Short mmCIF file of C-alpha atoms (C1' of nucleotides) in Angstrom, two decimals:
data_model
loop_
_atom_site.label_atom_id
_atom_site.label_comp_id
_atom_site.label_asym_id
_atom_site.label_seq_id
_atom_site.Cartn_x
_atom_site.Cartn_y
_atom_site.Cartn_z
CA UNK A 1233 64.38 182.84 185.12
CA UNK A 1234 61.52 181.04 186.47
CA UNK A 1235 61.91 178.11 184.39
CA UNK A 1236 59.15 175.54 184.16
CA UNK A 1237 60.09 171.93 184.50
CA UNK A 1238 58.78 170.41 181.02
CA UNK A 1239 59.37 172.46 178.65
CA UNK A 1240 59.18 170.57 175.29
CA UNK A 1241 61.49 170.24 173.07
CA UNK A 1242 60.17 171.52 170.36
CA UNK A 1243 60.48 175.28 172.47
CA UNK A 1244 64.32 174.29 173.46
CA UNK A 1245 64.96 173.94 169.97
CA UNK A 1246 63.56 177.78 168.63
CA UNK A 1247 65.72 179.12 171.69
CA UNK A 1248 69.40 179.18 169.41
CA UNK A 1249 67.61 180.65 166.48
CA UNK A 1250 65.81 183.46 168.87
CA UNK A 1251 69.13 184.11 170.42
CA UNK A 1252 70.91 184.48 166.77
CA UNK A 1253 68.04 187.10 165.78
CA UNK A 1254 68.25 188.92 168.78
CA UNK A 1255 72.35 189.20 168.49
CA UNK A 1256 71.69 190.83 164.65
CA UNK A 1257 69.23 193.09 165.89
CA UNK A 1258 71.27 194.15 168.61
CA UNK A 1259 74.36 194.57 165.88
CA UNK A 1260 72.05 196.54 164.06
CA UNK A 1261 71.50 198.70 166.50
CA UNK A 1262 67.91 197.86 167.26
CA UNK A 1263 67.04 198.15 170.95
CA UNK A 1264 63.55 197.03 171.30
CA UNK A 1265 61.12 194.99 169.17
CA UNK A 1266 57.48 193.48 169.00
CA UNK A 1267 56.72 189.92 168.63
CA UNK A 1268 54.58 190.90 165.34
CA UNK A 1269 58.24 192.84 164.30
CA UNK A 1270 60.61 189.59 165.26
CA UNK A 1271 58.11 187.35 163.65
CA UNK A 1272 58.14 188.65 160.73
CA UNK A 1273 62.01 188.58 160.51
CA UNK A 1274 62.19 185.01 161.64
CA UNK A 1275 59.10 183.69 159.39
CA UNK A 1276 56.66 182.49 162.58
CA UNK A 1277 53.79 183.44 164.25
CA UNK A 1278 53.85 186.28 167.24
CA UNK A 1279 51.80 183.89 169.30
CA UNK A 1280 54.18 181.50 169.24
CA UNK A 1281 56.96 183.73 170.08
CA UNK A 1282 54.92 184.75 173.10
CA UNK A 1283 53.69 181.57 174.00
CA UNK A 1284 57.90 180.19 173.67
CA UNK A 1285 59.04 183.30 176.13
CA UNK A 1286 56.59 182.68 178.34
CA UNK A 1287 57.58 179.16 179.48
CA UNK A 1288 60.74 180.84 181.11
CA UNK A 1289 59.00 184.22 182.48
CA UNK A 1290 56.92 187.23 181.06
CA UNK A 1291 60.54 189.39 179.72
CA UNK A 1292 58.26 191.73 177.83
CA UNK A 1293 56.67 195.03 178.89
CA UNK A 1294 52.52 195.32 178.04
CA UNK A 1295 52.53 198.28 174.95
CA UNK A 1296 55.99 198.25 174.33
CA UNK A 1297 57.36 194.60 173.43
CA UNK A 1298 60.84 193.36 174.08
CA UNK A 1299 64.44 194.92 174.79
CA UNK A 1300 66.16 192.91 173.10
CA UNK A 1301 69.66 193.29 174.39
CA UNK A 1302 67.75 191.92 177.96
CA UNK A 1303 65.71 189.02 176.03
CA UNK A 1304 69.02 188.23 174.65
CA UNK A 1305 70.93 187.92 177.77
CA UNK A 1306 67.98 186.11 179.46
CA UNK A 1307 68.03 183.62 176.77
CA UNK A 1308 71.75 182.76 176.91
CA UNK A 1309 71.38 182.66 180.67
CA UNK A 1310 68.44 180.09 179.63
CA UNK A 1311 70.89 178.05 177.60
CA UNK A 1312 73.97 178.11 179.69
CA UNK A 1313 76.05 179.82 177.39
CA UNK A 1314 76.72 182.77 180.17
CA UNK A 1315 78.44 179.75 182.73
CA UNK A 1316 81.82 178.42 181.26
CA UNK A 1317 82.37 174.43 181.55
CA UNK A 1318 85.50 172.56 180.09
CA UNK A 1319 85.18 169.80 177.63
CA UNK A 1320 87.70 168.09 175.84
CA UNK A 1321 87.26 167.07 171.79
CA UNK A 1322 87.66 163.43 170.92
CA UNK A 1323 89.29 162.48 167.23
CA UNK A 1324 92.09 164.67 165.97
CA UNK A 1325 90.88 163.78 162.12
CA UNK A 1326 89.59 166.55 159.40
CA UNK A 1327 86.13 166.91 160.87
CA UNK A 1328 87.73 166.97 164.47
CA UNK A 1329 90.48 169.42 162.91
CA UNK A 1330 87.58 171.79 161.17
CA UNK A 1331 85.27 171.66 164.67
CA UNK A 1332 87.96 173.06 166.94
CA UNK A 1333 89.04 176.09 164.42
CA UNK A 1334 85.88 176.41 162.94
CA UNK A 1335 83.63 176.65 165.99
CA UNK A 1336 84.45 179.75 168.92
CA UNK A 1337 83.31 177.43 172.30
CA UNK A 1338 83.66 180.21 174.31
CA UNK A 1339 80.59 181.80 172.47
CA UNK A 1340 78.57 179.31 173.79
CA UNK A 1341 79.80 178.35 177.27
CA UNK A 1342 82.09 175.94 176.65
CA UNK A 1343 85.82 175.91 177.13
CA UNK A 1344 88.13 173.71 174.95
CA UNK A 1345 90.85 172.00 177.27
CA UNK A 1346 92.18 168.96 175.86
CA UNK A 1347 92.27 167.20 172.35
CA UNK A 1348 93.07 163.67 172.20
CA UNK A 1349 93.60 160.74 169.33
CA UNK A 1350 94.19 157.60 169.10
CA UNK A 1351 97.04 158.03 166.84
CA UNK A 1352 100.27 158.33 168.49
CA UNK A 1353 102.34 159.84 165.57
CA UNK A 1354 99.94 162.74 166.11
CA UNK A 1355 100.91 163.56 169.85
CA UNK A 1356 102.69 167.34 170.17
CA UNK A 1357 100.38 168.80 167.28
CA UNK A 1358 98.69 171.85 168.05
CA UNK A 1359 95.76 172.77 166.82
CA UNK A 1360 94.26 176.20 167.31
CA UNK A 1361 97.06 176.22 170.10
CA UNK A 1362 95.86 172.75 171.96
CA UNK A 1363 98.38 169.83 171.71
CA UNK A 1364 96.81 166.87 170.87
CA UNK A 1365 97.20 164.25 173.73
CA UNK A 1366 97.14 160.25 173.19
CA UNK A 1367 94.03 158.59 173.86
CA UNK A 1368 96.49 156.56 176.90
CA UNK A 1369 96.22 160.05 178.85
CA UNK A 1370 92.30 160.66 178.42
CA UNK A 1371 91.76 158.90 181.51
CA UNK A 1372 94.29 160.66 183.84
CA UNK A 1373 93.40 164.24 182.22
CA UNK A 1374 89.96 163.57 182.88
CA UNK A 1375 90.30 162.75 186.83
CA UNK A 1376 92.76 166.41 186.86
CA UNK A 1377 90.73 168.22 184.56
CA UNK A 1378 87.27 167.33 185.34
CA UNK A 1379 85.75 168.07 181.86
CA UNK A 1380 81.96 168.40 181.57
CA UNK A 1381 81.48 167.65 177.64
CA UNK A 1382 83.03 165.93 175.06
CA UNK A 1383 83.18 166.31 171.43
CA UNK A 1384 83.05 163.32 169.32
CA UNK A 1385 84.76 162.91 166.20
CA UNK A 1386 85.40 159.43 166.01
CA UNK A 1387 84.81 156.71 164.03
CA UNK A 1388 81.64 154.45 164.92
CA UNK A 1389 83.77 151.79 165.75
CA UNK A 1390 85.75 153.55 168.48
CA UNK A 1391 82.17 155.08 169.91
CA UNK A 1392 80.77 152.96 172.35
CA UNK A 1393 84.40 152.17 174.54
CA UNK A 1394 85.10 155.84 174.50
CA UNK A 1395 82.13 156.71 175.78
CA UNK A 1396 82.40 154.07 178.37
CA UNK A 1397 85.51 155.58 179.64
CA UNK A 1398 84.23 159.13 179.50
CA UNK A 1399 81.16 158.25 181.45
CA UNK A 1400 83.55 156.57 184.35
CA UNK A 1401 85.60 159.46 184.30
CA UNK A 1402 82.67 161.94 184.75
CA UNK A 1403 81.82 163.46 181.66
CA UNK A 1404 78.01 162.73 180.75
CA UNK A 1405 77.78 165.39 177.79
CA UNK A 1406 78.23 164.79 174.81
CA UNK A 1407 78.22 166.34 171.18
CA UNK A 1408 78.16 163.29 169.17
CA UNK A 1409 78.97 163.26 165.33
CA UNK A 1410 79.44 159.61 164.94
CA UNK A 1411 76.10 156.96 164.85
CA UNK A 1412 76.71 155.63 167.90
CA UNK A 1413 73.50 155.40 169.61
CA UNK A 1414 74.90 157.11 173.35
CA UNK A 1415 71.38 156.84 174.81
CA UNK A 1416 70.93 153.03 174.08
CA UNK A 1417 73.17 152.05 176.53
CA UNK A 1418 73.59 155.23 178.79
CA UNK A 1419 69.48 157.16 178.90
CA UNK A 1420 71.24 159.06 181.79
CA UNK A 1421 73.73 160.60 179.55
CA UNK A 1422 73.20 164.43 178.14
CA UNK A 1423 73.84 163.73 174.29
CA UNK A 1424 73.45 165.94 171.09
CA UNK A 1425 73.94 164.10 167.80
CA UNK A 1426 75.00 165.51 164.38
CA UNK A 1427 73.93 163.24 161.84
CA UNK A 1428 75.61 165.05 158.94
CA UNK A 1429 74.51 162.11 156.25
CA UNK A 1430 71.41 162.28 157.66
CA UNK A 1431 70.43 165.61 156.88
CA UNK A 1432 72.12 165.34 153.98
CA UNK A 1433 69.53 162.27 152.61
CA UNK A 1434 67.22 165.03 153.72
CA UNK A 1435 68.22 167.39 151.17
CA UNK A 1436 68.35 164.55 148.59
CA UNK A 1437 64.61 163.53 149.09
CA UNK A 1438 63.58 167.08 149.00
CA UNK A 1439 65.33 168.09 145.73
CA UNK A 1440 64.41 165.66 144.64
CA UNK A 1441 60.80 166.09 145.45
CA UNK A 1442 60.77 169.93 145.25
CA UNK A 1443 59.39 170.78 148.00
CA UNK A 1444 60.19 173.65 150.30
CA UNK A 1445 62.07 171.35 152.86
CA UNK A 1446 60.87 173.07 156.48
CA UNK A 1447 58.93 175.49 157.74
CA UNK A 1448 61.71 177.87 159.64
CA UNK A 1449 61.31 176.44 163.09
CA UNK A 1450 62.24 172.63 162.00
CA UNK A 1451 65.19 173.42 160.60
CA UNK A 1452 66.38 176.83 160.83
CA UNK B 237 56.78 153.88 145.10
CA UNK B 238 53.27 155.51 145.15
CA UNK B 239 54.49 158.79 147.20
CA UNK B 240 51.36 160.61 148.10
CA UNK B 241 52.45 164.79 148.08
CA UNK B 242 51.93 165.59 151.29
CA UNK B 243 54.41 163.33 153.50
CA UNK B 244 55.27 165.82 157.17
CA UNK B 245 58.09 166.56 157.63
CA UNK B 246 58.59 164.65 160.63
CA UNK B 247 58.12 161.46 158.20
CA UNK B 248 60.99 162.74 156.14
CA UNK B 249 63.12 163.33 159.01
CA UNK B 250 62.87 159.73 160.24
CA UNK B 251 63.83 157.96 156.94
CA UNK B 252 67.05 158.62 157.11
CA UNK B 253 67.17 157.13 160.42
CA UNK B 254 65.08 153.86 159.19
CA UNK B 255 67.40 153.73 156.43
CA UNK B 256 70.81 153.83 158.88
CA UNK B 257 69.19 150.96 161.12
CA UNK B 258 68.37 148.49 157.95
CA UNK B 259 71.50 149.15 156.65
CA UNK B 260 72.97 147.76 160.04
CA UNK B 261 70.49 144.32 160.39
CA UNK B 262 71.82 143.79 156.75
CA UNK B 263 75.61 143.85 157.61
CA UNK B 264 74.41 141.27 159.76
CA UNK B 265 72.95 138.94 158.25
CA UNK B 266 69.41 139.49 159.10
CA UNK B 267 66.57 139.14 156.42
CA UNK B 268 63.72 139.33 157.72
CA UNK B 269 62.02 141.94 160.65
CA UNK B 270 58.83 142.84 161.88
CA UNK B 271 57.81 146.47 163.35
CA UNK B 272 57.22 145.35 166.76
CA UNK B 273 61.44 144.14 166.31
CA UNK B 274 62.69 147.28 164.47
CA UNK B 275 60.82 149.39 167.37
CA UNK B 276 62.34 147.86 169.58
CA UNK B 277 66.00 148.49 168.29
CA UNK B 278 65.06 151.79 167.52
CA UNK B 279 63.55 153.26 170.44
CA UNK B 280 59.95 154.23 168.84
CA UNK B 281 56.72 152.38 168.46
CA UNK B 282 55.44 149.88 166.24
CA UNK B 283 52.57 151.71 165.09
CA UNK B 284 54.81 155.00 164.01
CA UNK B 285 57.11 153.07 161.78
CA UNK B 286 54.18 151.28 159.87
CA UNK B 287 52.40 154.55 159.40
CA UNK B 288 55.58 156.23 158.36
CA UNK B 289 56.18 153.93 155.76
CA UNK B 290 52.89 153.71 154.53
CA UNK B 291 52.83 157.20 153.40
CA UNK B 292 54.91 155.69 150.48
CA UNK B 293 53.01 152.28 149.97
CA UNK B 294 52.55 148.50 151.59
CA UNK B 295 56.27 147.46 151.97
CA UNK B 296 55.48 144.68 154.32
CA UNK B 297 53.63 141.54 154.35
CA UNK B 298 50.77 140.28 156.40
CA UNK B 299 51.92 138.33 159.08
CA UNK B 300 55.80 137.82 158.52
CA UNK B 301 57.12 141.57 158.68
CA UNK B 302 59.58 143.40 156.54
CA UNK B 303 61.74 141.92 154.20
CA UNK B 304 65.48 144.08 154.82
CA UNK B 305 67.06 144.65 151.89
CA UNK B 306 63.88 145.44 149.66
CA UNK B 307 63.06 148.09 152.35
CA UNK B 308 65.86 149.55 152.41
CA UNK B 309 66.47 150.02 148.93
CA UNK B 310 62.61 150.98 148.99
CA UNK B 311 63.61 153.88 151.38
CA UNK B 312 66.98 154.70 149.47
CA UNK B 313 64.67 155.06 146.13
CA UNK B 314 62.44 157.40 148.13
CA UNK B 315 65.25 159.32 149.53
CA UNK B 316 66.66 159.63 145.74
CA UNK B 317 69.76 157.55 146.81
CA UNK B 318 69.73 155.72 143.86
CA UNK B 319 70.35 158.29 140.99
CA UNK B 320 73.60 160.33 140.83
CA UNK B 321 73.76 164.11 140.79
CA UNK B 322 76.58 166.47 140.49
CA UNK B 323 76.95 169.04 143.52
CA UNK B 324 79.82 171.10 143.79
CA UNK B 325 81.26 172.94 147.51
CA UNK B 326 81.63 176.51 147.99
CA UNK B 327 84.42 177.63 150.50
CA UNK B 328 87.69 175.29 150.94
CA UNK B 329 88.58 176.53 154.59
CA UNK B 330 88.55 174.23 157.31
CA UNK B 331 84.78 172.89 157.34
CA UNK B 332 84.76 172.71 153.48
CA UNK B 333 87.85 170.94 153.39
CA UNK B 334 86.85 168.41 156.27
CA UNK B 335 83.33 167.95 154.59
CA UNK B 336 84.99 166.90 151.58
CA UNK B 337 87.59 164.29 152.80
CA UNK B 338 84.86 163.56 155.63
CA UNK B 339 81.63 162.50 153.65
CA UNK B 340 81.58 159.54 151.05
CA UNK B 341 78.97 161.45 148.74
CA UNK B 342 78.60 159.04 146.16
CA UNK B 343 76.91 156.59 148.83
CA UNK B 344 74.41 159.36 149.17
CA UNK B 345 73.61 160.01 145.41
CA UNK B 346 76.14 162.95 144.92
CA UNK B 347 79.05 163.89 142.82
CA UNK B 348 81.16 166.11 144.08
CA UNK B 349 82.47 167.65 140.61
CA UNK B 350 84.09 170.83 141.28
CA UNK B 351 85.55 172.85 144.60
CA UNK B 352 85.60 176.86 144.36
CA UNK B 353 87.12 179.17 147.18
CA UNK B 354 87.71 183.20 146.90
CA UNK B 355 91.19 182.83 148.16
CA UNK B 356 93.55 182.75 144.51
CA UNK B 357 96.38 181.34 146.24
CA UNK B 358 94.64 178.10 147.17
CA UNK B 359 93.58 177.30 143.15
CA UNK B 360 94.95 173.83 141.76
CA UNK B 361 95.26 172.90 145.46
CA UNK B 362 93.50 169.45 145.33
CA UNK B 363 91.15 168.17 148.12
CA UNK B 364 90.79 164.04 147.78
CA UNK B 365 91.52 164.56 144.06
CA UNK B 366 89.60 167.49 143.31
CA UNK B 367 91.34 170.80 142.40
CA UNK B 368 89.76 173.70 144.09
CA UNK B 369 88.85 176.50 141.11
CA UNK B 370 88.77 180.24 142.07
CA UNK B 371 85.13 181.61 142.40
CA UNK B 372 85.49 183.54 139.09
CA UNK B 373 85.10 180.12 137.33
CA UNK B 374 81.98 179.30 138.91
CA UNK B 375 79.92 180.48 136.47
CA UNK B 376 81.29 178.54 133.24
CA UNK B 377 81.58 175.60 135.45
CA UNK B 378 78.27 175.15 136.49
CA UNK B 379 76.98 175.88 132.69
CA UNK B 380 79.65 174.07 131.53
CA UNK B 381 78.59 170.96 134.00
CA UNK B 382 75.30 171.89 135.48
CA UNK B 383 75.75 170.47 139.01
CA UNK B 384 72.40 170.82 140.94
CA UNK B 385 73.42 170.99 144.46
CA UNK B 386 75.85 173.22 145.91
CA UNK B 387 77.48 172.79 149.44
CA UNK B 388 77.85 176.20 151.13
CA UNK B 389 81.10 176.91 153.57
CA UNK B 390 81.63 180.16 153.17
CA UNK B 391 81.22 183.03 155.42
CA UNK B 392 78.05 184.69 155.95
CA UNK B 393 79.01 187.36 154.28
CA UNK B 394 79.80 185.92 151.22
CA UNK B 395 76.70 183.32 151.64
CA UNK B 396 73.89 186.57 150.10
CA UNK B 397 75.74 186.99 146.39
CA UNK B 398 76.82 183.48 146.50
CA UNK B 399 73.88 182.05 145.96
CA UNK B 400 72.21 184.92 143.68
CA UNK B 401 75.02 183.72 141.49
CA UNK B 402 74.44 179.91 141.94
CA UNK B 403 70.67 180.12 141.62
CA UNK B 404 71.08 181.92 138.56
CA UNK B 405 73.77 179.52 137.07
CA UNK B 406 70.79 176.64 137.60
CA UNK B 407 71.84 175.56 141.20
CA UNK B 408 68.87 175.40 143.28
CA UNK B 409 69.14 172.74 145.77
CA UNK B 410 71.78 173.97 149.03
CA UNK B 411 73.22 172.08 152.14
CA UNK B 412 73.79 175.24 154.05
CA UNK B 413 76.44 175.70 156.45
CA UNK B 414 76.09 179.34 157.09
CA UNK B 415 73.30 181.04 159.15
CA UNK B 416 72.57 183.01 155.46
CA UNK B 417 68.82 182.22 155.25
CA UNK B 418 68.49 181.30 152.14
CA UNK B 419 64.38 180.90 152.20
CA UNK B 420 64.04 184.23 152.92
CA UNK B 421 65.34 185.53 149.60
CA UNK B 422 64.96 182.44 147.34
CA UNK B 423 61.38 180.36 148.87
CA UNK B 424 61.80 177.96 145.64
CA UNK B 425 65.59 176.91 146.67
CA UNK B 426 65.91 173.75 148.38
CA UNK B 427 67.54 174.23 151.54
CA UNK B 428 69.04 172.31 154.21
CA UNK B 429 70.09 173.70 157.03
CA UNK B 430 73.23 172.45 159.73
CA UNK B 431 73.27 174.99 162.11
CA UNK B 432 76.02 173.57 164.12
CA UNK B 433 76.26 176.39 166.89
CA UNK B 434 72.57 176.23 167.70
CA UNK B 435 73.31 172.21 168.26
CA UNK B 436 75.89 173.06 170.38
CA UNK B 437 73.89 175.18 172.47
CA UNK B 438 71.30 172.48 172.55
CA UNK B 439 73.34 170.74 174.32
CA UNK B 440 74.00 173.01 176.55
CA UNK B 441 71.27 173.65 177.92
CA UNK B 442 70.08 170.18 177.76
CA UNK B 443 73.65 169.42 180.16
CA UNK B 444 72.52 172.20 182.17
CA UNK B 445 69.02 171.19 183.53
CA UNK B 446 70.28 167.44 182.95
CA UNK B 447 67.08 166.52 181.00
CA UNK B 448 67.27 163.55 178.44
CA UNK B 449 67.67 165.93 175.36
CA UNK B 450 65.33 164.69 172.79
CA UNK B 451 63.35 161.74 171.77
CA UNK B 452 64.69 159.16 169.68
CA UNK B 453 62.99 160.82 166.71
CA UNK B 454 63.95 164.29 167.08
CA UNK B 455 67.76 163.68 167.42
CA UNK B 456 69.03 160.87 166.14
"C1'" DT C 360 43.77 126.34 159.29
"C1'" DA C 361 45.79 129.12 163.18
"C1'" DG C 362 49.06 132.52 164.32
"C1'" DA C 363 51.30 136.50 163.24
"C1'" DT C 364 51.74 140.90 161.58
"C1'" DT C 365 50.57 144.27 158.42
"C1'" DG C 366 47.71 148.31 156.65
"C1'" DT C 367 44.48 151.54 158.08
"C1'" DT C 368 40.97 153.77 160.76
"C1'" DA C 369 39.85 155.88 165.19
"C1'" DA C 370 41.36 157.95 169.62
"C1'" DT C 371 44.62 160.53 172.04
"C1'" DC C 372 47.97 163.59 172.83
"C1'" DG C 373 50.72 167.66 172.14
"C1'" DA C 374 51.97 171.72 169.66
"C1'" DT C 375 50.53 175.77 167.23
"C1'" DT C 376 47.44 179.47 166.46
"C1'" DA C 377 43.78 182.63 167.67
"C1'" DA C 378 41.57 185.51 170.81
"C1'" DC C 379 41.27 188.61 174.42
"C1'" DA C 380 41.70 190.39 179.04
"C1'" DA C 381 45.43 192.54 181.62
"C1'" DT C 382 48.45 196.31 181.79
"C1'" DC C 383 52.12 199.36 180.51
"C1'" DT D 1049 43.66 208.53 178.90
"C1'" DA D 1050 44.05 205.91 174.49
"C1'" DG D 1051 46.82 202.82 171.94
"C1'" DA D 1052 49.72 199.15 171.83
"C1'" DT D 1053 51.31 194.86 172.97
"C1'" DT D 1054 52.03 191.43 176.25
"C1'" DG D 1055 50.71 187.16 178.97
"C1'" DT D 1056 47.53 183.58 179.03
"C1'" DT D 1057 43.47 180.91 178.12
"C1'" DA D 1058 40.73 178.60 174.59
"C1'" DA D 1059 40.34 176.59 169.90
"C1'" DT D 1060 42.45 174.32 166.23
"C1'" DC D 1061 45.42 171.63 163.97
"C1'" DG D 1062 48.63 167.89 163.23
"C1'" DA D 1063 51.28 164.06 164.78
"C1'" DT D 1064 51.52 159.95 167.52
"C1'" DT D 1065 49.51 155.98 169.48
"C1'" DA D 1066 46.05 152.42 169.95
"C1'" DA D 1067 43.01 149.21 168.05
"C1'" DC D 1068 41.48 145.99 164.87
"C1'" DA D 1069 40.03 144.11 160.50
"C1'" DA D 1070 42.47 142.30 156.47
"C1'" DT D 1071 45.47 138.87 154.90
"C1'" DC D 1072 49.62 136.26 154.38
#
DNA sequence: TAGATTGTTAATCGATTAACAATC
DNA sequence: TAGATTGTTAATCGATTAACAATC
């Protein structure tokens, strides 16, 4: 991939929803497809689809359009989802509980290692075949482990030393379902945030409001 | 509130976030804050957050700023914070169950009034006092108690006749978990999306070519 | 009143869409 | 070759930022 330096974020964001398409086509059994075809499936315009592709390299042939089982692989290899990195998952409570059996990491590059809370009744518990470790042994797990991300399902409170210790001990990725502002105090840290309540006001306002909430590529 | 129709969506998105931050200045104690201060704390400009909120009137005052408290409950009133509705949640597996015990509802203008799952064996099972129903009871129970917003954490499978049975029971409003696309088949619903995989692989290719992720106002 | 800060209009910036030449 | 569809440049649209008059 001959990827471009800036590519805005508003691109990075349509890449997950391109690579879900592609992976039902491909289930489907459709090997190649137009970007008039795939944007009519995915409710955009072909230009942009074009214009998205094109920030990472031309993957389409003139007069034919796109394989997609080869525009799907190039966009995983775009995301990092074909290079496997540990992380470690931070809050054994439900939502922690639901993330590790709900979600398959190794789907998307990421390799679940270590689970660790705070509460020490919990230590031995396995979940999805993971004992849960006290928070006591982040630090030396970290320095044997070298984990590259970390999921947080904490409460707000416990954010900001958590992260403190996570940064010392070399993991600057985060997937961050509490409020904590990360960025605020650490701009050089790689952080995703889940606001669940927040998109969940977002729903209130538009019921509320009736209107159709997004076009597809905000929110789908 | 004099809401004009057309507020972007990018407005909407934010309030939420405004909403979060004056919530915070009032737990401590302050009254009283200008933009210039609130942009500061919130990593945007000045400008932005007085055209933001006056798509939805003249909440300030000329030279002293914005009073807290009425602003927030200003942006909760917009939001539709401040009425109660009944929702119900589809699917009691793992994410269901977590999203239930998880998220305080009622602080966000929900009910939560009834909990359905396929799976028989898991009927009069309650979650934080609410006995999960089999899905064959769906249909008196929402004419019964005509809840408006469903919560969907089912399979994808199940998400298609799920909600061609909700919509016609007079649910139109979903917080969808699934990667169903709900738009596609029903353009009236009101839809919110949480596509938690394509956050996930956000971040990973945000950890990958190490850049800052987002601006404050697209993630967070 | 003078100082501060909003509300709002104008300027800029960036993202999306349209158009078309290149090419398979 | 002719038809189709990409890659890419130009035009449009919308969102953000800057500026400033209004006003508390």
């Amino acid at each position: 991939m001959q990827q471009k330096n800036n590519i805005s974020n508003s691109v990075i964001r349509r890449l997950p929803r391109y690579y879900r398409f592609l992976g039902e086509l491909l289930n489907q059994g459709i090997t190649k497809i137009s970007s008039r075809e795939l944007s009519e499936k995915m409710r955009l315009t072909a230009s942009q689809i074009r214009q998205d592709l094109n920030c990472f390299g031309g993957f389409g042939q003139q007069g034919y359009g796109y394989n997609v089982a080869e525009l799907r692989s190039e966009i995983a290899h775009i995301l990092g989802l074909d290079n496997m990195r540990k992380m470690i998952l931070i809050g054994a409570g439900n939502l922690g509980r639901a993330i590790t059996v709900h979600i398959d990491f190794k789907k998307y590059g990421y390799e679940l290692v270590g689970i660790f809370d705070s509460n020490i009744s919990m230590e031995g518990i396995e979940i999805s075949g993971i004992p849960i470790m006290h928070t006591n042994r982040m630090k030396d797990f970290c320095l044997d482990n070298s984990p590259k991300m970390a999921v947080l399902c904490i409460p707000r409170s416990a954010a900001k030393d958590t992260v403190a210790a996570l940064m010392e001990y070399g993991v600057h990725a985060f997937w961050n379902f509490t409020h904590y502002d990360i960025h605020f105090d650490y701009p050089e840290a790689d952080v995703e945030n889940v606001h669940l309540t927040d998109s969940l006001m977002t729903l209130s306002y538009t019921a509320e409001n009736h209107r159709q909430p997004v076009t597809a590529e905000e929110n789908e």
